Coordinates of C-alpha atoms in Angstrom, one line a residue:
X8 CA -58.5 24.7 8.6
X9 CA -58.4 26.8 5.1
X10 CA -57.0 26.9 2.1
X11 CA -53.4 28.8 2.1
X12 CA -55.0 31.3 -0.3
X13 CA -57.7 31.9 1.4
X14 CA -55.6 33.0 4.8
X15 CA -54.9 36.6 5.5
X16 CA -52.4 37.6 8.4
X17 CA -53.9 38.7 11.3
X18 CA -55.2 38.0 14.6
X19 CA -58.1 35.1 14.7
X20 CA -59.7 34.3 17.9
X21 CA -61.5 30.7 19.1
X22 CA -64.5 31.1 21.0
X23 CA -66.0 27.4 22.8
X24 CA -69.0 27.3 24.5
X25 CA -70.9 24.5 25.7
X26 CA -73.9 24.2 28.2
X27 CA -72.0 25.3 31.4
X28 CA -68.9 26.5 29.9
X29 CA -67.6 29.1 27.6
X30 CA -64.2 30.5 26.7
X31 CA -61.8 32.2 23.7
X32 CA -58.5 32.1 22.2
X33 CA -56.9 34.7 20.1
X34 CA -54.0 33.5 17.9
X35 CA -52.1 35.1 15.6
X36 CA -51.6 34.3 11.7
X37 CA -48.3 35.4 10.8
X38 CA -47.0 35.1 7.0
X39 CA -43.4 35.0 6.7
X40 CA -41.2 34.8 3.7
X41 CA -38.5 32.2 3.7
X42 CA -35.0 33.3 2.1
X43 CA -33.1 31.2 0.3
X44 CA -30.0 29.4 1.9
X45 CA -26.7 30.1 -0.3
X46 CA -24.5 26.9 0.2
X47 CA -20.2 27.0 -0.6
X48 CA -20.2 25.1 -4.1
X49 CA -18.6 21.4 -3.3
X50 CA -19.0 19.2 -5.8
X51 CA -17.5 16.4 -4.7
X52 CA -15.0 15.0 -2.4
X53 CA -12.4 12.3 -2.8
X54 CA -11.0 9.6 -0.5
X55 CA -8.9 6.6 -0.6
X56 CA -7.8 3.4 1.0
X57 CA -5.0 5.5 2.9
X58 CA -7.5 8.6 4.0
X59 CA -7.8 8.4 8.4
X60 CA -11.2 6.7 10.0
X61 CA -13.1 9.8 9.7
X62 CA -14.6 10.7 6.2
X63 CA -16.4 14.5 6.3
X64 CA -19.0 15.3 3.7
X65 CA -19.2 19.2 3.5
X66 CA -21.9 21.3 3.6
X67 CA -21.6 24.8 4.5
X68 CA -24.3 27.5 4.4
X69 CA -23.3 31.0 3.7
X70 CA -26.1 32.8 4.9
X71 CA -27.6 32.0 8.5
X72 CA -29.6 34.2 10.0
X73 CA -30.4 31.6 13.3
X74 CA -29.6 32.5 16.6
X75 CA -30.6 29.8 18.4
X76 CA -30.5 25.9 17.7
X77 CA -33.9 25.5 18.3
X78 CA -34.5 27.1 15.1
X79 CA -32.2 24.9 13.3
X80 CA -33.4 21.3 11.2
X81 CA -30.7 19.4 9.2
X82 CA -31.5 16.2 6.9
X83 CA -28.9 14.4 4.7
X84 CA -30.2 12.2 2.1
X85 CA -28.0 9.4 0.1
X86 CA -29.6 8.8 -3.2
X87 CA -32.3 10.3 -1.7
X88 CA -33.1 8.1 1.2
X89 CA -33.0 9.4 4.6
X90 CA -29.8 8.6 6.4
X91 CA -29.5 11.2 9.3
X92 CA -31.7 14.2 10.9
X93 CA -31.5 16.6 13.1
X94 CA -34.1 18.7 15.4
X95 CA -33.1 21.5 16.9
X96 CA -36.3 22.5 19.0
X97 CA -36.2 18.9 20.2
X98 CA -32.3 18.6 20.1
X99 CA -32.7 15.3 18.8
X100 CA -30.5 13.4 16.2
X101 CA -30.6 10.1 14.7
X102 CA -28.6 8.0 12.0
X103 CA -30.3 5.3 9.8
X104 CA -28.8 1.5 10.8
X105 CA -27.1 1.8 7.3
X106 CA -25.2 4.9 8.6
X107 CA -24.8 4.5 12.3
X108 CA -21.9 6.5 13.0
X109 CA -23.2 9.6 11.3
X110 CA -23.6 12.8 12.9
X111 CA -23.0 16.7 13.2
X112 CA -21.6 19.1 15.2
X113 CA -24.7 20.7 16.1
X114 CA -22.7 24.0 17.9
X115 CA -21.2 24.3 14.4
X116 CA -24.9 25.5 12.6
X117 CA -25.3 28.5 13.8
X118 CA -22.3 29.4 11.9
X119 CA -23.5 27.3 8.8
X120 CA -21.4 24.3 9.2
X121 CA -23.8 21.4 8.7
X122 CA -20.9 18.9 7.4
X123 CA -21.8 15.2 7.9
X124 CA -19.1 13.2 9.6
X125 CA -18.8 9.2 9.5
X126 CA -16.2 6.6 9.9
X127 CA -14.9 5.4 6.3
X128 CA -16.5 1.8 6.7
X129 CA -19.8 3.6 6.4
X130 CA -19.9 5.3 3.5
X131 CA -20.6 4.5 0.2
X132 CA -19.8 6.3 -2.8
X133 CA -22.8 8.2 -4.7
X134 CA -24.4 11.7 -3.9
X135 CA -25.6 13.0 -0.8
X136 CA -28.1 15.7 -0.3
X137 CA -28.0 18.0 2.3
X138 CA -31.5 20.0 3.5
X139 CA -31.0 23.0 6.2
X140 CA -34.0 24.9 7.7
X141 CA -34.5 27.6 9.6
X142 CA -37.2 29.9 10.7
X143 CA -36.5 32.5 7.9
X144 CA -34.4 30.6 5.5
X145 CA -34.2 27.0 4.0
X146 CA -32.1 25.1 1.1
X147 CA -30.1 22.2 0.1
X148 CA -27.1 21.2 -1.8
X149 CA -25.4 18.3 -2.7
X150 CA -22.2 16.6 -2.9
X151 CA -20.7 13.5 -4.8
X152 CA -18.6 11.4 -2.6
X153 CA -16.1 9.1 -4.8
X154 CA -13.7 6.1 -4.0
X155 CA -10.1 6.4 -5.5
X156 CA -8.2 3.7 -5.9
X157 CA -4.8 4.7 -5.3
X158 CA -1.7 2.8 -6.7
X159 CA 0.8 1.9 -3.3
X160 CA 3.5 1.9 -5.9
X161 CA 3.5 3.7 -9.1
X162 CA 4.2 2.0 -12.2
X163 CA 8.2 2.5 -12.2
X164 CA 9.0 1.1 -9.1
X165 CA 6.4 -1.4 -9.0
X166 CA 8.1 -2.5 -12.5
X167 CA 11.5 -2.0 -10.9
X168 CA 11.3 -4.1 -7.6
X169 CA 10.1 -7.3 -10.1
X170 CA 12.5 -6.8 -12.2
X171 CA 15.4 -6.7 -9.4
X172 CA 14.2 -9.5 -8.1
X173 CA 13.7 -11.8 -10.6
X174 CA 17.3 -10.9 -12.5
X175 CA 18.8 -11.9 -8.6
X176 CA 17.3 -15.7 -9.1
X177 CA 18.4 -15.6 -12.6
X178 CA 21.8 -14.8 -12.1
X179 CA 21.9 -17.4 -9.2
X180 CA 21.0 -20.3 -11.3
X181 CA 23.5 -18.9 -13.7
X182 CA 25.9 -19.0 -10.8
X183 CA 24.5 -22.7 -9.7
X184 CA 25.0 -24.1 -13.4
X185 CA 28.7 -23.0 -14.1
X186 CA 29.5 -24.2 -10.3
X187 CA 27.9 -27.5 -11.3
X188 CA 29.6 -27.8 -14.6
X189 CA 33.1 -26.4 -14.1
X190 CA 33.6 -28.1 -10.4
X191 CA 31.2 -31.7 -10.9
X192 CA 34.2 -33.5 -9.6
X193 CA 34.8 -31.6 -6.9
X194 CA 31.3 -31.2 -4.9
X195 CA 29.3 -34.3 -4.6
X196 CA 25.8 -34.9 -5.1
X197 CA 24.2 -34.0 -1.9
X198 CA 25.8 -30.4 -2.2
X199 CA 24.1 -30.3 -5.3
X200 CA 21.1 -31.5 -4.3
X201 CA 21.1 -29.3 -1.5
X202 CA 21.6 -26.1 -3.4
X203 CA 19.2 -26.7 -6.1
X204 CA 16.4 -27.6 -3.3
X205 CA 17.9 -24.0 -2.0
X206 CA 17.3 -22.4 -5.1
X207 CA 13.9 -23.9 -6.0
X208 CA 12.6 -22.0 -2.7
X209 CA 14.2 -19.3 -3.3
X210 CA 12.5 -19.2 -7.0
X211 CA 8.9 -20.3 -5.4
X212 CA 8.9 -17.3 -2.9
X213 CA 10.1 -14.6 -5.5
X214 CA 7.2 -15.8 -8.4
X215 CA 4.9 -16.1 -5.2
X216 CA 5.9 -13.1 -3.9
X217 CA 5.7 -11.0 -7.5
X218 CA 2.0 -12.8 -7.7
X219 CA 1.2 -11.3 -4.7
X220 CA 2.7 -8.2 -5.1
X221 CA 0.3 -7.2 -7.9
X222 CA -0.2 -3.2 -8.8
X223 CA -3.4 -2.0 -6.9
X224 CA -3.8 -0.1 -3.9
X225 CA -2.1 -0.8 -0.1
X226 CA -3.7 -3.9 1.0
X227 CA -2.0 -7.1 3.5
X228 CA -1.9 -9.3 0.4
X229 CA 0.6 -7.0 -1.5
X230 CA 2.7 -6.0 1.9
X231 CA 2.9 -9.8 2.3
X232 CA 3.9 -10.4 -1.1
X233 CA 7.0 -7.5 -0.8
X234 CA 7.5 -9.1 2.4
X235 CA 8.5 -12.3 0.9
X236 CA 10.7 -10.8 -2.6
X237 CA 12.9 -9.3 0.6
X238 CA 13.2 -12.3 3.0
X239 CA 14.2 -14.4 -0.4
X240 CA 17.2 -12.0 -0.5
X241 CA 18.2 -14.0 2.8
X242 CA 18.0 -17.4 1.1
X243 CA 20.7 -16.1 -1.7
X244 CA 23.2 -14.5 0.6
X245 CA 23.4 -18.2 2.0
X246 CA 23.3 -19.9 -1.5
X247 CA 26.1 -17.3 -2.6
X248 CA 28.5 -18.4 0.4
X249 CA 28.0 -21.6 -0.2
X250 CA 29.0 -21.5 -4.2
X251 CA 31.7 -19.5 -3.3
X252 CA 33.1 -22.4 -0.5
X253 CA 32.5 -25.2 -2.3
X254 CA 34.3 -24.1 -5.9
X255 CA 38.3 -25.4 -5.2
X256 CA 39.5 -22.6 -7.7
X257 CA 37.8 -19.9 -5.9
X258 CA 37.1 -20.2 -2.3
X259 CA 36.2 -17.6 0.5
X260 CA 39.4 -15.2 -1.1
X261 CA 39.0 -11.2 0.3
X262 CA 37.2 -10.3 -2.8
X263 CA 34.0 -12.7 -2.2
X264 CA 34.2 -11.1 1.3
X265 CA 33.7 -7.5 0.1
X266 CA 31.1 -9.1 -1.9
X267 CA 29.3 -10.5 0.5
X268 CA 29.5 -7.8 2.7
X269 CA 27.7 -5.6 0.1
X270 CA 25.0 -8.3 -0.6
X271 CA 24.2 -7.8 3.4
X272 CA 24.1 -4.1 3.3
X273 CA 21.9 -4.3 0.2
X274 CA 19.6 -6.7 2.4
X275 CA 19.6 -4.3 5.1
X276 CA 19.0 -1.5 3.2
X277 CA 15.8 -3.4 2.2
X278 CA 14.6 -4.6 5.4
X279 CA 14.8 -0.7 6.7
X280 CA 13.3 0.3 3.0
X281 CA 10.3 -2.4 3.6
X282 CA 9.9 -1.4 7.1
X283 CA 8.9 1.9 6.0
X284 CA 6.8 1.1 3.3
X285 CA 4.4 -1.4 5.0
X286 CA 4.3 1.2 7.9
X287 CA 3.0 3.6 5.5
X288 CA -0.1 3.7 3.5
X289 CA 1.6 5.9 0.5
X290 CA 5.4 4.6 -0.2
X291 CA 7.4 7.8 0.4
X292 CA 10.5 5.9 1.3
X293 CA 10.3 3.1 -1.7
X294 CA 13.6 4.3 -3.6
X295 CA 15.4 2.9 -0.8
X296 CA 13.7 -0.5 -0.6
X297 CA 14.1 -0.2 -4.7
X298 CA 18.4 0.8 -3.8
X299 CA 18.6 -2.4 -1.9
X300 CA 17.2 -4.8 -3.9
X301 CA 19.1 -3.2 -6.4
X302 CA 22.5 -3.7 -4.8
X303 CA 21.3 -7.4 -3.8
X304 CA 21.2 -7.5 -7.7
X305 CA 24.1 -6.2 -8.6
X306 CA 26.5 -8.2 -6.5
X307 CA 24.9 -11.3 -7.7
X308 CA 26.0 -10.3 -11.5
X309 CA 29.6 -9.6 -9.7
X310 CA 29.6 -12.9 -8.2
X311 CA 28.0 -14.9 -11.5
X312 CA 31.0 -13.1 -13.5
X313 CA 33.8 -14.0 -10.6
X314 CA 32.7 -17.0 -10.7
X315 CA 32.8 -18.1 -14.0
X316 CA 36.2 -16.5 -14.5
X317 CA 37.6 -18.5 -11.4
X318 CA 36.2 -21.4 -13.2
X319 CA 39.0 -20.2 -16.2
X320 CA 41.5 -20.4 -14.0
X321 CA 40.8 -23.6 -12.8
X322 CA 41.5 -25.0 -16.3
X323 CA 44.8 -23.5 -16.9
X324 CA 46.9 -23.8 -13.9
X325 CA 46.6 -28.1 -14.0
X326 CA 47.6 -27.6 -17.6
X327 CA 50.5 -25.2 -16.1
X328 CA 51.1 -27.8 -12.9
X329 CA 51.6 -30.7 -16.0
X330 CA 54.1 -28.7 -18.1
X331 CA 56.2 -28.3 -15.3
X332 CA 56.4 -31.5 -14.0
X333 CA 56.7 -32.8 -17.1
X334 CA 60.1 -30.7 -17.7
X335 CA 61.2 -31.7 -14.2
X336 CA 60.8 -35.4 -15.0
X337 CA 62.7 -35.1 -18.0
X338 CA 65.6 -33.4 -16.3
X339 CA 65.8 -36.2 -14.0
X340 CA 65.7 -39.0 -16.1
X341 CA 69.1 -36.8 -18.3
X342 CA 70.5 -36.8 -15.1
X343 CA 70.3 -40.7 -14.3
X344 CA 71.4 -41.4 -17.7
X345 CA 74.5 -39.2 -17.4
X346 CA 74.9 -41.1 -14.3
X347 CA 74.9 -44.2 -15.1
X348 CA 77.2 -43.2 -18.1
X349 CA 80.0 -42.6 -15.9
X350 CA 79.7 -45.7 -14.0
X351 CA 79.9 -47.8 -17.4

């Protein structure tokens, strides 16, 4: 052993002897200069709740001059901590327990692709170092990894689909109220009872449903809480036949029909739109989930404004119904007294 400065290239031969024995060596003292690796400038990479499994930290050397794995050693650091290596001349490779489904493509080196793949539950946001050596070269670069969180519905529609639904339970109670007041002698109390108890639920699941359905990014608890605004559209389909059958003045007339029938195809239109949005990570079909609830919306104005106008017309025609019969009473009492006239 020497000092580095002290060594001069060259051949140096071991000679052994001992009392029977004897014997030399000759090996030789090569000095070679190590290049420096030029790395692809990454700074960072992104992902996000909705990126697939497999998360892939780049690191790509520009300038390899290996022609054989053996010659190759890769080591990632995180935070600089050893996480992963590779050895070439023993074609070994081994993750830390932190990072356990690391690894490389070790066919990719040799042309400078020394990328570490993992699955996302692994990785952890911060930088990670990445040292590649070779016989004639060695260097390292490194690379931020950062955590997005990613809105599943912008700020519109998530503002939009609350909105919808909480104006639909508005305008029901509206409905409920003007039903109760115009027609109180008409439907009895277990009607009543029975719609209100409706409408609670139906109120419970929407506020639920919007408390759930907070802005963030995809997660169960927010597909769960869309789930439920949409199912409560189910609930006031039902509660909207059932006003419209039990006000005398009004009834199941064509009109409420074509109502009706556009309050389903508004559900519908939901269900398919909330189908598609829970199936998908990023929202690319929520204007049509946002269209039905919408329409759901609408009719429930219509049917708040027919139904208070029916409840109109329920006040005039027994005013009309007394006039008349009035007038006809009249007439026949003249007649009797004209009668009876004749007789005397």
């Amino acid at each position: 052993m020497m000092d580095k400065r002290d060594a001069v290239p060259g051949n140096y031969t071991c000679e052994v002897t001992e009392l029977t024995r004897e014997g030399e060596t000759i090996v030789e003292l090569k000095y070679v200069v190590k290049t420096q690796l030029l790395f692809t400038t990454i700074e960072s990479v992104e992902y996000t709740i909705c990126n697939e499994t497999l998360l892939i930290i780049p690191c790509l050397v520009t300038n390899v001059g290996a022609k054989s794995l053996k010659e190759m050693f890769v080591e990632w650091k995180f935070r600089n901590k050893h996480i992963f290596f590779y050895d070439g001349d023993k074609n070994k490779s081994r993750p830390e327990r932190e990072f356990s489904s690391a690894y490389i493509v070790p066919d990719a080196l040799l042309t400078g692709n020394a990328s570490l793949m993992m699955d996302k539950s692994d990785a952890v946001p911060g930088n990670y170092t990445c040292e590649v050596t070779e016989l004639t070269g060695e260097g390292k670069t490194t690379v931020e990894l950062r955590y997005i969180a990613d809105l599943w519905f912008s700020a519109n529609d998530h503002t939009l689909i609350i909105i919808f639904s909480m104006l639909a339970v508005l305008l029901f109670w509206g409905s409920d109220i003007t039903v109760i007041l115009k027609y109180n002698s008409n439907i009895t109390k277990e009607k009543i009872i029975i719609i209100s108890v409706a409408g609670l639920v139906l109120s419970i699941l929407v506020i639920v449903g919007a408390v759930f359905f907070i802005p963030g990014e995809y997660s169960t608890k927010r597909t769960s809480g869309l789930g439920l605004i949409v199912v409560s559209t189910v609930i006031l389909i039902l509660l909207q036949i059932s006003m419209f059958m039990i006000a005398p003045a009004i009834g199941m007339l064509p009109i409420n029909i074509i109502l009706l029938i556009v309050q389903v195809l508004g559900l519908l239109i939901s269900v398919v739109g909330l189908s598609l949005c829970v199936s998908e990570c990023i929202p690319v079909h929520g204007s049509l989930l946002i269209s039905g609830l919408g329409i759901t919306a609408l009719v429930a104005l219509l049917g708040l404004v027919y139904i208070f106008v029916g409840s109109k017309q329920k006040t005039t025609q027994p005013t009309r119904v007394r006039l008349l019969c009035g007038r006809k009473w009249g007439l026949h009492m003249l007649l009797i007294l004209m009668s009876l006239n004749r007789h005397a």
